[in-house]
Structures are given as structure tokens and as C-alpha cells.
Amino acid sequence: MTQPERGELLTTQGVAEELGVSSARIRQMISEGKLPPPTNLGARFHVWHRADIEFVRAQLAGEAPSTASGVLRPPLRELPRTVEEILEVPVRWSSFVVSVHVRVWHGPASEGMRTVVMLGELHDGASVYAYRAEVMAAVAPLLPVPVHDAVWFLYHPGTGLGHGAQQLDNLILTPHRSDMDTSAQVAGRVRHFFRRAEAQVSAPVVAQLRPVSIAEVERVVGAPVEAYPESTYTRRTIEEWTRTGRIVEVEHDVIGYRSLGSAARTLHSTIEATTNPARRETLTAAVHLLVDEIRNREAATDLQQWQDGTTPEYGQPDENWPTTWAARLVRPQVSAADQTLIDTYPTPFTIPPSPDEHGPLHELLSKLRGWAREMDRYADHPQEKLHRALQRPADLLAFYIGAYDRTFRERDHPASTPRLEAVAGRWDRAYLAALTPVHIEKDSDGGSDTDREHARSYRILREKLGDWVEDPALLGQGLDPDGRLVLHYPAPDTATSARRGERWFAVEWPLLPPTTPVPPGTRIVADPDLGDRPVYLVDPSGRMNLLPADPGARLHGEWNFGGNGEGVGALTDAITSAFSRADGIDRDRMPITWITDQLTYVGEKDDLNLVVDELRKRYR
């Protein structure tokens, strides 16, 4: 048994207690081959992994699961590799597909014929373990033995650069089950699964996930087993290694050169086609920023020791570290054409450290963002490639301005974010009833003949509503009191029973505080219901507005009230953010505990009805 990287270890006394025998009997079982040799952690300290001992106990009781690798001796000779494939495995009841790298070895060993299966989870792929029912069913027809008679390993490369890299587990299954006994039975059920979507593929029950190393797999198959740095573990790399047997060099773009270079080339080529002098100036500044960033990142990377993914980031490889590699990471190389572009802008792009000198940078950022907005997928005439190219220097410039100007960083966020809400009660209905009807007709270019001002919002909100709109003729449109476009959809009687009678609305929810002061007597109101709740500001005249969301929150989170939960915390943050900004109050002075209490103790079936005057008493 190889030394485990993690997991539970048992001493000789612990093994004796687990098996119900004496310590002397443990020594006899080792000599008889009924117990694997221990791992020696010292001259007098010998241990076994609990998973191996539990396998032996089940074996003695006649209830052995699939074989634990730790109890196996090296094979008589190197096991031939019989399968090397990448399977695309469909997941039942969906269009989702799991990509899995399958390696199978089969040949003679001391216990008879041994079959070893190694399932690999590709880089950026779905969890193989989570979908093991479908994966094992797909692999079963490739095996010469029943599923439970194979030795199973699950491989995930990790980063290849630090702790937890090159992760492997020995999957130890529970005893044989009739529905998974033979590959023919499994294959038959898989065929049935494709004929009938409701058919289920039984998942083999994993009794143990026994952490191991690649050295353990090599010991069990008697041959080298190649490893992959995480980002190289892709179909292309696997196929190239399988075809050539030579280590594959994979560019590791740690400096983000590819995205910077692509944006620079796109914008540089656009300069020649642009007749507007102001836009040519904007493009020139953007390309200058991008190529200077490439130059700086390249210089910084050259000063660092290169990690190619085949050695630990810290320390020296131990006996469990892989010795055979199918790929390694190499530095990105700047092409000759890109180097010419970089040489065109030999001077640095200066970012003054003082925010007082950032006026021209703010102007450039505004132009880049405005132009990018004109090119995105919601625009009248979208150009996605140019949009991405313009967005790259805009994001880079905003980062550098924010690095020197904390105030800018805190205030630099979108004005709104699209949200989809369910209509649950009187306040939701009142908000929709107050809309001023408007009708936006799309022209052949996706714009609007009647209301081009709101055409962009229409496209954003229509996308947000998505599949809820079964009949476009029933889609309502209107402007709320602040002039925001709202799309609302009542499900028709012909809809499925799950949607019948439901109503939804989509709006670009504000992230900025109200532009006019919130008047005395205003209330914060919402309808009681499960899930996310829209929350409104209602002034004494009855005018309704939306409570601004907190732009500092990474995720909007669900707003709710009446109990303890994340919904109360998210709504507390929104109220705190909205009124501290609207009234110019430091956030630390806001009565957060009081707000939380008001939201928590609302009755289960009661509306939220928080008087703003009571809130203001506590910080003014």
C-alpha cells in the first residue's frame, strides 16, 4: 500500500479492533496475503488506511465491494492499456453532456485477471463524480468484466502548482447489485435510457473515496501513468499525446497577453477605417494603453521563475509526485506582427498617481464605455468583436484609476441591473397599474420605429423574461413614474398548469439613489411571498418608486422579510445603502440592527410597511 496523501490511518491495534482479531493474528494475515503490508511511518510505527481494512473486513464476511487498490500487489507484468477514449456522456433529463477521459488496463495479476479504470475530469469540465451513474453506465460496455469487479480511480489534475495538485481517489463500490452486475446489462439499460427519457440509470454506491496518488495507480497497473497540469487536461492535448507519445507544450497565458493583443489588433485595424478624428484619437489612446500593458506584464513575468506545472510550486517532488507528464506549460510568445505594433508605441502610457490629474483619463474612459455600449448585443447595430475590443481597455483603465482613487472605485458601477420579479400581491399590482402604456415595435434591424429611446431596454428585458413569454401578443409594456421601461407578462390560460395564472415583470432595477430627496412620510413597502421580493418606496401622494439595490453587493441576493435568513440581510443592506447615499450619511451611522429587527418581526402574512421617518430618527 502506498502512503496515503490524506485520510484515516489505523495502527496495528486499530486494525485488530476493526477485524475482531488479536494483534498477533494481524502479523499472520500479512504473511498469508490476507492483509496488505502496512505503511511504515517510522521504525516501530506501522499504519493501514481505513478503507483497505474495511474492504478486508467485508471480504472476510463474504460481502466484498469492488476492490480497494491498497490490498492489491503489483501485477505479474505490465498490464496492457486496452482503452484510451474521451467519452461525451449525456445526462438524463437534460441536454447536458459530461466529458470524461477513460483509461482502462486489463491483464494477469496474482488474483487472476485485473481490470483497472481511471476516469479523468477534464479542465473546466463537469464533475465526473456527480454524474457517476451516467459515466459508469457509458464506460461499462468498454470493460471485459462487470462494473464491480474493476478497480476504479477518479483523476482530477488540480493546478499542478500547489497543495492538492494531482488529486486521485480510489472509488470503492458497495457489493454487487443485480442492475449493475454485467456490462451487457448496463449497456442494455443505457440503450433503453436513450429510447425513453424517464428511464433511470442506477448509480453504483461508493462506499469509500480513498485518496491515493498516481504512484498508487502505477503500482496497480505495473506501468507509468501520465499526468497533466490542470489547464492542459483537454481533448486536444490528450489526443496529441496519445498520437505522438511526446510531451505536449501548452501555452499558459498568465499575463493575459492573448486578450490584450487581440483587442489591440482589432482597435488598431479600426483606426484606418475610422474617419471621425475624435474616435481615431480614442482608438489610438486605447491601443497605446493595451500594448504598454502587454510590455509591462511581459517584463514582470520574465523576472519570475517559470512554473511549467510538472513540479510542485514549493519544495521538492516526493515519492508520490508524478514522474511521467503528457504536457507542460510554456510562456506565451509575442508574435512578430504584435511586436511591431508594440514598438509603434515605445513610450509608457502614464497614469498619474494624483486623482486631481485624472480628468483626461475619465474622459477617455467615458468615450470607450459609450462606444462599447453602442456595439454590444443590445445595440441597434451590434458588433460583438469591436465591443469586446473596446471593453478591454475600458476595464483596464477603470482598474488603474480606481487603484489611485478609492472614491472612484466605490462609485464606479452600472446605473441599473435587469431583474425578473413575480407579481405576488397588491403592491406589485399597484406598481404595474401605475405604468404609462408604451409600445415598442422592432424594425428589421432590431431597433424601434416608435420609441428608439427605450429600444435597448426592451432588448435587455425581453431577454430577461426569456421562455416565460409563450405568447408575445400578451406581453405588456409601460413606463414607471421614473421613466423606466417595464415589461410584464400574464401567463395565458393555455399555458402549462405550472404557469397558469402567474404574472411576471422585468425592469432595469436602479443601483443609484433617487435623484430627488425622499420626502417625509414615505414608506418602504412590499408584498409577503416566498423567494425574492420587489420592494418599493411610496411617497404620501401615492407615487411608487423602486428601492435602489446595493451596488456594493457582489450578488443581488434575495430580498425578503419576516424571519431570519439571507433575504433579511440582503434587504437590510439595500435599505442601508440607499438611504446612506440618498441622505449623505456615513454608512457606519445607519441603524442596521434596528432595520434588521423591523424586517425580521413582520408577520408571516403581513405586508412590509416601514416608515422612512422612523428610520431617519435614528441617524439624523
PDB file of N, CA, C and O in Angstrom, residues 11 107 158 167 202 215 299 451 461 466 526:
ATOM      1  N   THR A  11      -3.532   2.002  13.284  1.00  0.00           N
ATOM      2  CA  THR A  11      -2.368   1.276  13.765  1.00  0.00           C
ATOM      3  C   THR A  11      -2.679  -0.217  13.816  1.00  0.00           C
ATOM      4  O   THR A  11      -3.820  -0.644  13.543  1.00  0.00           O
ATOM      5  N   GLY A 107      -5.187  -7.192 -17.514  1.00  0.00           N
ATOM      6  CA  GLY A 107      -4.173  -8.217 -17.692  1.00  0.00           C
ATOM      7  C   GLY A 107      -4.020  -9.072 -16.458  1.00  0.00           C
ATOM      8  O   GLY A 107      -4.709  -8.872 -15.440  1.00  0.00           O
ATOM      9  N   GLY A 158      -5.948  19.086 -10.643  1.00  0.00           N
ATOM     10  CA  GLY A 158      -5.629  20.220  -9.798  1.00  0.00           C
ATOM     11  C   GLY A 158      -4.791  21.208 -10.575  1.00  0.00           C
ATOM     12  O   GLY A 158      -4.643  21.119 -11.792  1.00  0.00           O
ATOM     13  N   GLN A 167      -4.923  15.280  -7.910  1.00  0.00           N
ATOM     14  CA  GLN A 167      -5.808  14.607  -6.965  1.00  0.00           C
ATOM     15  C   GLN A 167      -6.354  13.321  -7.580  1.00  0.00           C
ATOM     16  O   GLN A 167      -6.869  13.324  -8.686  1.00  0.00           O
ATOM     17  N   SER A 202     -29.138   3.332 -12.575  1.00  0.00           N
ATOM     18  CA  SER A 202     -28.809   3.241 -11.162  1.00  0.00           C
ATOM     19  C   SER A 202     -27.343   3.588 -10.947  1.00  0.00           C
ATOM     20  O   SER A 202     -26.468   3.115 -11.668  1.00  0.00           O
ATOM     21  N   ALA A 215       1.305   7.413  -8.137  1.00  0.00           N
ATOM     22  CA  ALA A 215       2.213   6.302  -7.847  1.00  0.00           C
ATOM     23  C   ALA A 215       1.436   5.043  -7.483  1.00  0.00           C
ATOM     24  O   ALA A 215       1.867   3.926  -7.801  1.00  0.00           O
ATOM     25  N   ALA A 299       7.479  42.022 -18.991  1.00  0.00           N
ATOM     26  CA  ALA A 299       8.710  42.286 -18.247  1.00  0.00           C
ATOM     27  C   ALA A 299       8.616  41.721 -16.835  1.00  0.00           C
ATOM     28  O   ALA A 299       9.585  41.147 -16.316  1.00  0.00           O
ATOM     29  N   ASP A 451     -40.191  54.053 -30.576  1.00  0.00           N
ATOM     30  CA  ASP A 451     -39.595  54.521 -29.340  1.00  0.00           C
ATOM     31  C   ASP A 451     -38.147  54.047 -29.271  1.00  0.00           C
ATOM     32  O   ASP A 451     -37.815  53.141 -28.515  1.00  0.00           O
ATOM     33  N   LEU A 461     -34.655  43.542 -21.337  1.00  0.00           N
ATOM     34  CA  LEU A 461     -35.727  42.988 -20.517  1.00  0.00           C
ATOM     35  C   LEU A 461     -36.407  41.816 -21.203  1.00  0.00           C
ATOM     36  O   LEU A 461     -36.839  40.864 -20.541  1.00  0.00           O
ATOM     37  N   GLY A 466     -37.243  35.881 -21.138  1.00  0.00           N
ATOM     38  CA  GLY A 466     -36.896  34.604 -21.742  1.00  0.00           C
ATOM     39  C   GLY A 466     -38.081  33.735 -22.083  1.00  0.00           C
ATOM     40  O   GLY A 466     -39.068  34.175 -22.694  1.00  0.00           O
ATOM     41  N   ALA A 526     -43.694  46.192   0.591  1.00  0.00           N
ATOM     42  CA  ALA A 526     -43.551  45.002  -0.256  1.00  0.00           C
ATOM     43  C   ALA A 526     -44.626  44.008   0.125  1.00  0.00           C
ATOM     44  O   ALA A 526     -45.165  44.030   1.238  1.00  0.00           O
TER      45      ALA A 526
END
